[in-house]
CSV table of C-alpha atoms in Angstrom, one decimal:
chain,number,residue,atom,x,y,z
A,1,MET,CA,-11.4,16.4,22.5
A,2,THR,CA,-15.1,16.2,22.9
A,3,ALA,CA,-17.3,13.2,22.0
A,4,ASP,CA,-18.1,12.9,18.4
A,5,THR,CA,-21.5,11.3,17.7
A,6,SER,CA,-21.1,10.9,14.0
A,7,VAL,CA,-20.7,7.6,12.2
A,8,PRO,CA,-17.6,7.3,10.0
A,9,ALA,CA,-18.8,7.7,6.5
A,10,ALA,CA,-17.7,6.2,3.2
A,11,PRO,CA,-15.6,8.6,1.1
A,12,SER,CA,-17.5,11.0,-1.1
A,13,THR,CA,-17.1,11.0,-4.9
A,14,PRO,CA,-14.0,12.9,-6.0
A,15,SER,CA,-14.4,16.7,-6.4
A,16,THR,CA,-13.3,18.6,-9.4
A,17,ALA,CA,-10.8,20.6,-7.3
A,18,ALA,CA,-7.9,18.2,-6.4
A,19,PRO,CA,-6.6,18.5,-2.8
A,20,ALA,CA,-3.1,19.7,-2.1
A,21,LEU,CA,-0.6,16.8,-2.6
A,22,PRO,CA,1.3,15.7,0.5
A,23,ARG,CA,4.9,16.7,1.2
A,24,HIS,CA,7.7,14.3,0.6
A,25,ASP,CA,8.6,11.9,3.4
A,26,ALA,CA,12.2,11.0,4.2
A,27,MET,CA,11.4,7.3,3.5
A,28,THR,CA,8.5,5.3,2.2
A,29,LEU,CA,8.4,1.6,2.5
A,30,VAL,CA,6.4,-0.6,0.1
A,31,ILE,CA,6.2,-4.0,1.6
A,32,PRO,CA,4.9,-7.1,-0.3
A,33,LEU,CA,3.9,-9.8,2.2
A,34,LYS,CA,3.6,-13.5,1.5
A,35,ALA,CA,1.5,-15.7,3.8
A,36,LYS,CA,3.2,-18.3,6.0
A,37,ASP,CA,3.7,-21.7,4.4
A,38,GLY,CA,0.6,-23.8,4.9
A,39,MET,CA,-1.6,-20.8,6.0
A,40,THR,CA,-4.8,-20.3,4.0
A,41,PRO,CA,-5.4,-16.9,2.4
A,42,ALA,CA,-8.5,-16.5,4.7
A,43,ASP,CA,-6.4,-17.0,7.8
A,44,PHE,CA,-3.6,-14.8,6.6
A,45,TYR,CA,-6.0,-11.9,6.0
A,46,ASP,CA,-7.8,-12.4,9.3
A,47,TYR,CA,-4.6,-12.4,11.2
A,48,TRP,CA,-3.0,-9.5,9.3
A,49,LEU,CA,-6.0,-7.2,9.3
A,50,ASN,CA,-7.3,-7.9,12.8
A,51,ALA,CA,-4.5,-9.2,15.0
A,52,HIS,CA,-1.3,-7.7,13.6
A,53,VAL,CA,-2.8,-4.5,12.2
A,54,THR,CA,-3.3,-2.9,15.6
A,55,LEU,CA,0.4,-3.0,16.5
A,56,PRO,CA,2.3,-0.8,14.0
A,57,PRO,CA,0.2,2.4,14.4
A,58,ARG,CA,0.8,2.5,18.2
A,59,PHE,CA,4.5,3.0,17.9
A,60,PRO,CA,6.2,6.4,17.5
A,61,GLY,CA,7.7,7.6,14.3
A,62,LEU,CA,5.2,6.1,11.8
A,63,ARG,CA,3.5,8.9,9.9
A,64,SER,CA,1.0,7.1,7.7
A,65,VAL,CA,0.2,3.5,6.7
A,66,TRP,CA,-2.1,2.1,4.1
A,67,LEU,CA,-2.9,-1.6,3.9
A,68,HIS,CA,-3.5,-3.1,0.4
A,69,LYS,CA,-5.2,-6.4,0.4
A,70,VAL,CA,-4.3,-7.7,-3.1
A,71,ALA,CA,-4.9,-10.5,-5.5
A,72,LEU,CA,-2.6,-11.0,-8.4
A,73,GLU,CA,-5.0,-13.4,-10.0
A,74,ASP,CA,-7.8,-10.8,-10.0
A,75,SER,CA,-5.8,-8.2,-12.0
A,76,LEU,CA,-7.6,-6.4,-14.8
A,77,TRP,CA,-4.5,-5.0,-16.3
A,78,PRO,CA,-4.1,-6.2,-19.9
A,79,ALA,CA,-1.1,-8.3,-20.8
A,80,VAL,CA,2.0,-6.5,-22.2
A,81,ASP,CA,3.6,-8.4,-25.0
A,82,GLY,CA,7.0,-10.0,-24.3
A,83,VAL,CA,6.9,-9.2,-20.6
A,84,SER,CA,6.3,-11.3,-17.4
A,85,MET,CA,2.9,-10.5,-16.1
A,86,ARG,CA,2.9,-12.7,-12.9
A,87,PRO,CA,5.6,-13.4,-10.4
A,88,ASP,CA,6.8,-16.9,-10.0
A,89,GLU,CA,5.4,-18.8,-7.0
A,90,GLN,CA,8.5,-18.0,-4.9
A,91,ASP,CA,7.9,-14.3,-5.4
A,92,THR,CA,4.1,-14.1,-5.1
A,93,PHE,CA,2.5,-11.9,-2.4
A,94,HIS,CA,-0.9,-11.4,-0.7
A,95,GLY,CA,-0.8,-8.0,0.9
A,96,VAL,CA,1.2,-4.7,0.5
A,97,PRO,CA,1.4,-2.2,3.3
A,98,GLU,CA,2.8,1.2,2.5
A,99,ALA,CA,4.4,3.0,5.4
A,100,THR,CA,5.8,6.6,5.5
A,101,PHE,CA,8.3,8.2,7.9
A,102,ALA,CA,8.7,12.0,7.8
A,103,THR,CA,12.3,11.9,9.0
A,104,MET,CA,15.0,9.3,9.3
A,105,ALA,CA,14.9,10.0,13.1
A,106,ASP,CA,11.3,9.0,13.0
A,107,LEU,CA,12.2,5.7,11.3
A,108,GLN,CA,14.8,5.0,13.9
A,109,ALA,CA,12.3,5.7,16.7
A,110,PHE,CA,9.8,3.3,15.1
A,111,VAL,CA,12.5,0.6,14.7
A,112,GLY,CA,13.6,1.0,18.3
A,113,ALA,CA,10.1,0.8,19.8
A,114,SER,CA,8.4,-1.9,17.6
A,115,ARG,CA,10.1,-5.1,18.7
A,116,VAL,CA,6.8,-6.8,19.4
A,117,GLN,CA,5.5,-6.1,15.9
A,118,MET,CA,8.7,-7.5,14.4
A,119,GLU,CA,8.4,-10.7,16.5
A,120,ASP,CA,4.8,-11.1,15.4
A,121,GLY,CA,5.8,-11.6,11.8
A,122,ILE,CA,6.7,-15.2,12.2
A,123,ASN,CA,3.0,-16.0,13.1
A,124,PHE,CA,1.7,-15.2,9.7
A,125,LEU,CA,4.5,-14.4,7.2
A,126,SER,CA,6.9,-16.4,5.1
A,127,GLN,CA,8.2,-13.3,3.3
A,128,GLU,CA,8.3,-9.6,4.0
A,129,ILE,CA,10.1,-7.7,1.3
A,130,GLY,CA,10.6,-4.0,2.2
A,131,TYR,CA,11.3,-1.8,-0.8
A,132,ALA,CA,12.5,1.7,0.3
A,133,ALA,CA,11.9,4.9,-1.6
A,134,LEU,CA,13.9,7.9,-0.4
A,135,GLY,CA,12.4,11.4,-0.3
A,136,PRO,CA,11.0,12.5,-3.7
A,137,ASN,CA,11.5,9.0,-5.0
A,138,SER,CA,7.9,8.5,-3.7
A,139,GLU,CA,5.7,11.0,-5.5
A,140,THR,CA,2.0,11.5,-5.7
A,141,VAL,CA,1.3,12.8,-9.2
A,142,ARG,CA,-2.4,13.0,-8.9
A,143,ASP,CA,-4.9,12.3,-6.0
A,144,ALA,CA,-8.5,13.3,-6.2
A,145,ILE,CA,-9.8,10.7,-3.8
A,146,ASP,CA,-9.9,10.3,0.0
A,147,PRO,CA,-6.3,10.2,1.3
A,148,ALA,CA,-7.3,8.0,4.2
A,149,PRO,CA,-9.7,5.3,2.7
A,150,ASP,CA,-11.5,3.0,5.1
A,151,GLY,CA,-11.9,0.2,2.5
A,152,THR,CA,-15.5,0.9,1.6
A,153,ASP,CA,-15.1,2.8,-1.7
A,154,GLY,CA,-15.6,1.1,-5.1
A,155,HIS,CA,-12.5,2.4,-6.8
A,156,VAL,CA,-10.5,0.0,-9.0
A,157,ARG,CA,-6.9,0.0,-7.8
A,158,HIS,CA,-3.8,-1.7,-9.1
A,159,LEU,CA,-0.3,-1.7,-7.7
A,160,VAL,CA,1.9,-2.2,-10.8
A,161,PHE,CA,5.4,-3.5,-9.8
A,162,LEU,CA,8.1,-3.0,-12.4
A,163,ARG,CA,11.4,-4.8,-13.0
A,164,MET,CA,13.8,-3.3,-15.5
A,165,ARG,CA,15.4,-5.3,-18.3
A,166,PRO,CA,18.8,-6.9,-17.7
A,167,GLY,CA,21.7,-4.6,-18.6
A,168,SER,CA,19.7,-1.5,-17.9
A,169,SER,CA,21.1,1.2,-15.5
A,170,VAL,CA,19.0,2.2,-12.5
A,171,ALA,CA,19.6,5.8,-13.3
A,172,GLY,CA,18.3,5.3,-16.8
A,173,PHE,CA,15.3,3.3,-15.7
A,174,ARG,CA,14.3,6.0,-13.2
A,175,GLU,CA,14.7,8.7,-15.8
A,176,TRP,CA,12.4,6.7,-18.1
A,177,VAL,CA,9.8,6.1,-15.4
A,178,ASP,CA,9.6,9.8,-14.6
A,179,GLY,CA,10.2,11.2,-18.0
A,180,THR,CA,8.1,8.8,-20.1
A,181,LEU,CA,5.9,6.3,-18.2
A,182,VAL,CA,4.4,8.6,-15.6
A,183,PRO,CA,3.5,11.4,-18.1
A,184,THR,CA,2.0,8.8,-20.4
A,185,LEU,CA,-0.2,7.5,-17.6
A,186,ALA,CA,-1.0,11.0,-16.4
A,187,ALA,CA,-2.5,11.7,-19.8
A,188,ALA,CA,-5.5,9.4,-19.0
A,189,PRO,CA,-8.3,11.4,-17.5
A,190,GLU,CA,-9.9,8.3,-15.9
A,191,ILE,CA,-7.0,8.0,-13.4
A,192,VAL,CA,-8.0,9.6,-10.1
A,193,LYS,CA,-4.9,8.7,-8.3
A,194,LEU,CA,-1.4,8.1,-9.7
A,195,ARG,CA,1.5,7.6,-7.3
A,196,ARG,CA,5.0,6.3,-8.2
A,197,HIS,CA,7.9,4.9,-6.2
A,198,LEU,CA,11.5,4.4,-7.3
A,199,PHE,CA,13.1,1.7,-5.1
A,200,GLU,CA,16.5,1.3,-3.7
A,201,GLU,CA,18.2,-2.1,-3.9
A,202,LEU,CA,16.9,-4.2,-1.1
A,203,ASP,CA,18.3,-3.7,2.4
A,204,ILE,CA,16.7,-5.0,5.6
A,205,THR,CA,15.1,-1.9,7.2
A,206,LEU,CA,12.5,-3.7,9.5
A,207,ASP,CA,13.8,-7.0,10.7
A,208,HIS,CA,11.2,-9.7,11.3
A,209,PRO,CA,13.1,-12.7,12.8
A,210,GLY,CA,12.4,-16.0,11.0
A,211,VAL,CA,10.9,-14.3,7.9
A,212,GLU,CA,12.5,-14.1,4.5
A,213,MET,CA,13.4,-10.5,3.9
A,214,THR,CA,15.6,-10.3,0.8
A,215,LYS,CA,16.0,-11.8,-2.7
A,216,PRO,CA,18.6,-11.7,-5.5
A,217,PRO,CA,18.8,-8.5,-7.6
A,218,GLU,CA,17.4,-10.2,-10.6
A,219,ARG,CA,14.1,-11.0,-8.7
A,220,GLN,CA,13.8,-7.5,-7.2
A,221,TYR,CA,11.6,-4.6,-8.4
A,222,GLN,CA,13.0,-1.2,-9.2
A,223,ALA,CA,9.7,0.8,-9.3
A,224,MET,CA,6.0,0.6,-8.6
A,225,VAL,CA,3.1,2.8,-9.8
A,226,GLU,CA,-0.3,2.9,-8.1
A,227,VAL,CA,-3.1,3.5,-10.6
A,228,VAL,CA,-6.6,4.1,-9.3
A,229,VAL,CA,-9.7,4.8,-11.4
A,230,GLY,CA,-13.3,5.4,-10.3
A,231,ASP,CA,-14.9,2.0,-11.2
A,232,GLU,CA,-14.7,-0.9,-13.7
A,233,ALA,CA,-16.4,1.2,-16.4
A,234,ALA,CA,-13.7,3.9,-16.0
A,235,PHE,CA,-11.0,1.2,-16.1
A,236,ALA,CA,-12.4,-0.2,-19.4
A,237,ARG,CA,-12.3,3.3,-20.8
A,238,PHE,CA,-8.7,3.7,-19.6
A,239,THR,CA,-7.5,0.4,-21.1
A,240,GLY,CA,-9.1,1.3,-24.4
A,241,SER,CA,-7.6,4.8,-24.5
A,242,PRO,CA,-4.5,6.0,-26.4
A,243,ALA,CA,-2.8,6.7,-23.1
A,244,HIS,CA,-3.0,3.1,-22.1
A,245,ALA,CA,-1.8,1.9,-25.6
A,246,ALA,CA,1.2,4.3,-25.3
A,247,ALA,CA,1.9,3.0,-21.8
A,248,ALA,CA,1.8,-0.6,-23.0
A,249,ARG,CA,4.3,0.2,-25.7
A,250,VAL,CA,6.8,1.9,-23.4
A,251,LEU,CA,6.5,-0.8,-20.8
A,252,ALA,CA,7.3,-3.5,-23.3
A,253,GLN,CA,10.4,-1.6,-24.3
A,254,ARG,CA,11.9,-1.1,-20.9
A,255,CYS,CA,10.6,-3.7,-18.5
A,256,ALA,CA,11.3,-7.4,-18.0
A,257,ALA,CA,8.4,-7.7,-15.6
A,258,VAL,CA,5.1,-5.8,-15.2
A,259,HIS,CA,3.3,-7.4,-12.2
A,260,PRO,CA,-0.1,-5.7,-11.5
A,261,ALA,CA,-1.8,-6.6,-8.3
A,262,ARG,CA,-5.5,-5.8,-8.0
A,263,VAL,CA,-6.2,-4.1,-4.7
A,264,GLN,CA,-9.3,-5.7,-3.2
A,265,ARG,CA,-9.4,-3.2,-0.3
A,266,CYS,CA,-7.3,-0.2,0.7
A,267,ILE,CA,-7.5,0.6,4.4
A,268,THR,CA,-5.7,3.3,6.4
A,269,THR,CA,-4.7,2.5,9.9
A,270,LYS,CA,-2.7,5.7,10.6
A,271,HIS,CA,-2.9,9.0,8.7
A,272,ASP,CA,-0.6,11.9,9.2
A,273,GLY,CA,0.4,10.7,12.7
A,274,ARG,CA,-3.1,9.9,14.0
A,275,ILE,CA,-4.6,6.4,14.3
A,276,THR,CA,-7.8,5.5,12.6
A,277,LEU,CA,-10.7,3.3,14.0
A,278,ALA,CA,-9.3,0.3,12.0
A,279,GLY,CA,-5.9,0.9,13.5
A,280,VAL,CA,-7.3,0.9,17.1
A,281,ARG,CA,-9.8,-1.9,16.8
A,282,GLY,CA,-8.8,-4.0,13.7
A,283,VAL,CA,-10.5,-4.0,10.4
A,284,ALA,CA,-13.3,-6.5,11.1
A,285,VAL,CA,-14.5,-4.6,14.2
A,286,ALA,CA,-14.3,-1.2,12.5
A,287,ASP,CA,-16.4,-2.7,9.6
A,288,LEU,CA,-18.9,-4.0,12.1
A,289,ILE,CA,-19.1,-0.7,14.0
A,290,ARG,CA,-19.6,1.2,10.7
A,291,ARG,CA,-22.1,-1.3,9.3
A,292,LEU,CA,-24.3,-1.3,12.4
A,293,GLY,CA,-24.0,2.4,13.0
A,294,ALA,CA,-22.7,1.8,16.5
A,295,ARG,CA,-21.8,5.4,17.2
A,296,SER,CA,-21.2,4.9,20.9
A,297,GLN,CA,-18.2,2.7,20.0
A,298,THR,CA,-16.5,5.8,18.4
A,299,PHE,CA,-16.9,8.0,21.5
A,300,ASP,CA,-13.8,9.1,23.4
A,301,ASP,CA,-14.7,7.3,26.6
A,302,VAL,CA,-14.7,4.0,24.7
A,303,SER,CA,-11.7,4.8,22.6
A,304,ARG,CA,-9.5,5.8,25.6
A,305,GLU,CA,-9.9,2.2,26.8
A,306,PHE,CA,-7.7,1.2,23.8
A,307,LEU,CA,-5.3,4.2,23.6
A,308,PRO,CA,-5.3,7.9,24.4
A,309,PRO,CA,-8.0,9.8,22.4
A,310,ALA,CA,-5.4,12.3,21.2
A,311,ASP,CA,-4.0,9.6,19.0
A,312,LEU,CA,-7.3,8.9,17.2
A,313,VAL,CA,-8.7,10.2,13.9
A,314,ARG,CA,-12.3,9.7,13.0
A,315,GLY,CA,-13.1,7.7,9.9
C-alpha cells in the first residue's frame, strides 16, 4: 500500500443512484450501553469513544461496527398516543454500537480473541444489552448515504426501539414489522436510510464480567428500525407527511413501547473488515487530525506504528 496524501473528507451529499445494499451477515448485534453508576455522561463518552473504541476493531472476526452516540432526551420523534416513549431509568442507555459478523465462525473467533475488550467493560459500563438479529433479520431497506460515516455529516438519525404489546406472538410481530411498518416508513421520500432489525430473546453473546447483560422478557425489545433523513427540515417534512401519520397509527396498534433515541454522532471504526482512522486512533484524535488537515498522520509509516497498514481504510 502506498502512502495516501489525501485528507479524509466528510461524506458527500447522497446521489440519486443508490449504492448496492450489503449482503446479509450471519449475526448482527445491536448493543444499548448504559454508563457506569456515578460516571458522568462526558466521562462515559470520552472513555467509550477514545479508550475502549480502539479495542474491538483489532480482533479477528468482526466485519463492521458503527458507534451511535445517542440521547433519548434529544429525540425529535413525535409522541405516539397510548405508547411508552421513554424507557424507565433502569433501562435507559447512552450509546448503541452495531456490530456485524459475516459467519458464526467469525463470531466465535472474535469471542475467543477479545478477552481484554470484555474485561474493559467494567471500567465504564453498568449495562451492556446485546440484541442479536440472525441473517436476514437485519435488513437494509434503503441506504443512499455514506456506509462508513466518520461522524461529521449533518443527517438526522433515530434508532427506534420497539416492544410488542403483551400477549402478542413474536412471529406475528415480526410479520407486522416487515409487512406493515417497514413499507409504511419506506413510502416517505425524505428517508435516506432505513434499516430494520428483528431481535432474538436475550442471550449473553459477548460476556463483560461485572456488567448487567440481561433483563426480564417484559423489558426487552423485539425490533429496532434505524431512520435517517437529510436534515431537520427534511425530518419536519417527514413528520408532517401521510407516511408518518400512517406509521404512528400502526405503531399505536401493535407496540407497548416506541423508544426513539436521537443519534448525536454515528462513527464507523471498522467497515467490511478494515479498520478506520477512528478505530486506530480513537474518535477525538481522528477528529483533530481531520480538523487540522494533518495529512502526515494518515500516512502508512505513521499508521504502521499502531497496526499493520493492510488493516486500515481511509476516511
